[in-house]
XYZ file of C-alpha atoms in Angstrom:
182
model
C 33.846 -11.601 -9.268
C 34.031 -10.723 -5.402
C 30.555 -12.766 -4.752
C 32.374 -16.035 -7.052
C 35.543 -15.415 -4.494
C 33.941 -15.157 -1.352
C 31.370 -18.456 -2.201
C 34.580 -20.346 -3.111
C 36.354 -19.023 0.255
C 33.288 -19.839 2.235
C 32.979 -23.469 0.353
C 36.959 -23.904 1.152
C 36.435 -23.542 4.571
C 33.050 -25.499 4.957
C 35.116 -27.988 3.326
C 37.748 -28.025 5.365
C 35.830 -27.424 8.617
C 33.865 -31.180 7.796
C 37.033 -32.482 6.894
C 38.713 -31.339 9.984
C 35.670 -32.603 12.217
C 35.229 -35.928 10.692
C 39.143 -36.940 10.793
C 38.822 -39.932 12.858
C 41.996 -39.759 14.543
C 41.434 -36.266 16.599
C 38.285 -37.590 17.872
C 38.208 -38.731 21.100
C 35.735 -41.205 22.758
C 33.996 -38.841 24.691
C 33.383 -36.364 21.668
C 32.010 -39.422 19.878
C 29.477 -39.887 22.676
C 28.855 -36.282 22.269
C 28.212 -36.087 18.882
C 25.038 -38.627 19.173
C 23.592 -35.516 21.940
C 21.904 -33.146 19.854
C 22.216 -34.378 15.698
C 21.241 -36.775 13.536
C 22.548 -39.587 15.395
C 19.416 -42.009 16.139
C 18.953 -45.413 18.473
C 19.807 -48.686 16.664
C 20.117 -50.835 19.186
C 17.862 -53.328 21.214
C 20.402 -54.508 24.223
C 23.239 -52.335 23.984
C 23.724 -48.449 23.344
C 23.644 -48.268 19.567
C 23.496 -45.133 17.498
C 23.340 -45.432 13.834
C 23.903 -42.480 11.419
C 22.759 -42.652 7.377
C 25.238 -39.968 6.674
C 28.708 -40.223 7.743
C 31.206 -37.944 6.453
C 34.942 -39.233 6.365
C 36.802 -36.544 4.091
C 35.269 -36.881 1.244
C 33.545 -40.249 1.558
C 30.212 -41.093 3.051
C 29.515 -44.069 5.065
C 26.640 -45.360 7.084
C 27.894 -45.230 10.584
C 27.328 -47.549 13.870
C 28.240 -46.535 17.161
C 28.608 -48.645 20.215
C 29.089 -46.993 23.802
C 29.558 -49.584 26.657
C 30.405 -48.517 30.072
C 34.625 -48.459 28.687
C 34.649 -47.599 25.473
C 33.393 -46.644 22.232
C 33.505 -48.452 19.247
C 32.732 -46.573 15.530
C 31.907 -48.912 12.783
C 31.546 -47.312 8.950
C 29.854 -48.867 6.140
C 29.436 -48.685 2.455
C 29.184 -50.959 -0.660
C 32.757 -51.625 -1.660
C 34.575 -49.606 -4.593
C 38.317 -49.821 -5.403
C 38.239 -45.825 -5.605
C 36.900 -45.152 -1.838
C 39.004 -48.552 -0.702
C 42.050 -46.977 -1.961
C 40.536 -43.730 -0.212
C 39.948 -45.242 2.665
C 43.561 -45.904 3.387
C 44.591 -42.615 2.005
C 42.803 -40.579 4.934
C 43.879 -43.085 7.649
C 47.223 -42.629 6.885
C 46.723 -38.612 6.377
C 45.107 -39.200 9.937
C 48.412 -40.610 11.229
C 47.459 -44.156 11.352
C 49.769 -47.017 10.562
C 49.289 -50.013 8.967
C 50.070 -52.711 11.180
C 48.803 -55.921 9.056
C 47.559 -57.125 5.902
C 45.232 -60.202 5.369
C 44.252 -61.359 1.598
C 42.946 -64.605 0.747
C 44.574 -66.104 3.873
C 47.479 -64.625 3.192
C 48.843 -62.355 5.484
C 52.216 -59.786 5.660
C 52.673 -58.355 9.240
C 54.013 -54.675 8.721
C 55.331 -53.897 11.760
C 57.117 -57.167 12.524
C 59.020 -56.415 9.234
C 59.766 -53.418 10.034
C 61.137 -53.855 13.630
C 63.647 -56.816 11.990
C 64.879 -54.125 9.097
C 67.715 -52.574 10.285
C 68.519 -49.946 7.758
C 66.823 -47.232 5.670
C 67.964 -50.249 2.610
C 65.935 -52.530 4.907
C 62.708 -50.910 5.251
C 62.343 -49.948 1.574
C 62.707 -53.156 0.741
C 60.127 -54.022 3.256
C 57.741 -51.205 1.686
C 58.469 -53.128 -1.614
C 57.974 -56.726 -0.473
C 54.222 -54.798 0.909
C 53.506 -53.101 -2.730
C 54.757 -56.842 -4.402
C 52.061 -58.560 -1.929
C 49.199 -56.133 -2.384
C 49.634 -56.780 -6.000
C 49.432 -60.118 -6.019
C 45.633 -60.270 -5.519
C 42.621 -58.494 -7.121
C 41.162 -55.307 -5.938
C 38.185 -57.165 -4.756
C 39.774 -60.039 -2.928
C 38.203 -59.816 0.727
C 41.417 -58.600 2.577
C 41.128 -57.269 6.333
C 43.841 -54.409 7.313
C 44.571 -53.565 11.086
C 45.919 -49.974 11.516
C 47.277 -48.163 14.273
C 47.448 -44.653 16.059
C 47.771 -43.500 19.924
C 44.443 -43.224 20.643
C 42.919 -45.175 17.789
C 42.581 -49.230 16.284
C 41.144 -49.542 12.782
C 40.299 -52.653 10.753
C 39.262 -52.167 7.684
C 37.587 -54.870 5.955
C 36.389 -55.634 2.010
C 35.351 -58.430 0.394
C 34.414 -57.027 -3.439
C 30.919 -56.110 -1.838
C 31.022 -54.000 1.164
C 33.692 -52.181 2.999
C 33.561 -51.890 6.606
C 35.838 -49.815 8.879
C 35.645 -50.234 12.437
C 37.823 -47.852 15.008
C 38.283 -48.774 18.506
C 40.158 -47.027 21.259
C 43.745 -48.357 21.193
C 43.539 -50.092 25.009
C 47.136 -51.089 24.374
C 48.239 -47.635 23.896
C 46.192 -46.014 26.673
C 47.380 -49.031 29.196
C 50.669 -48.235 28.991
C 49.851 -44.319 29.458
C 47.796 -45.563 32.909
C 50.893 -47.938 33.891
């Protein structure tokens, strides 16, 4: 009974450990360059710094992962063949990361999140601006290609399906660390 106990302590915390380490907002840029020092990482790339990974763990989804250093920044791109379940995923950890959902795009549609959101004045306001977002999200399909743009201080994601793949790319948030510099 102790040896079941301890396995399911140890597989907890291995758990949690990945999960903690692969939460995309507490990276930084530099610990992104790090992490390509030293792992599984491997060169992708003919002009540019490229590092590709088969095995990306986000939570509990895996993704083929891209990244890009240039001289600035750092740009983490995350691939996998599209499935409602990890889309819906997906958007779960982002906003367990802290991210924000900024945009929506569907079929050429698009509802702008945080321009709705600045106009609604009241608690009244906003949930009816979180049900106007549920009312257009469930207009289209699952699989309708869509593109999301989310938020967070350090962080830009887009995440983009189309019914085949899913891609999620992360950039550093240069509007965010601008103002910080100014």
């Amino acid at each position: 009974m102790r040896i079941v106990r301890l396995y399911c302590i140890l597989l907890i915390a291995t758990f949690q450990a990945q999960a903690g380490l692969n939460s995309l907002a507490s990276l930084s840029q530099e610990q992104l360059r790090q992490q390509v020092e030293g792992s599984d990482w491997y060169a992708c790339g003919e002009r540019e710094l490229r590092y590709c990974l088969d095995e990306f763990g986000y939570y509990r989804l895996s993704f083929y992962a891209e990244l890009v250093i240039t001289a600035d920044t750092v740009n983490l791109t995350l691939l996998a063949p599209y499935s409602a379940h990890q889309l819906s995923e997906v958007q779960l950890n982002l906003r367990r990361d802290g991210f924000q959902l900024d945009r929506i795009s569907i079929a050429n549609e698009s509802f702008n999140v945080t321009e709705a959101l600045r106009l609604a004045k009241s608690t009244k306001q906003r949930n009816q601006v979180d049900k106007a977002l549920i009312q257009f999200l469930n207009r289209f399909p699952q699989e309708a290609v869509r593109e999301m743009d989310w938020t967070h201080t350090k962080w830009q994601a887009i995440l983009h399906s189309d019914g085949e793949m899913m891609t999620l790319t992360l950039r550093p948030n240069l509007e965010r660390l601008n103002d910080e510099i100014d």
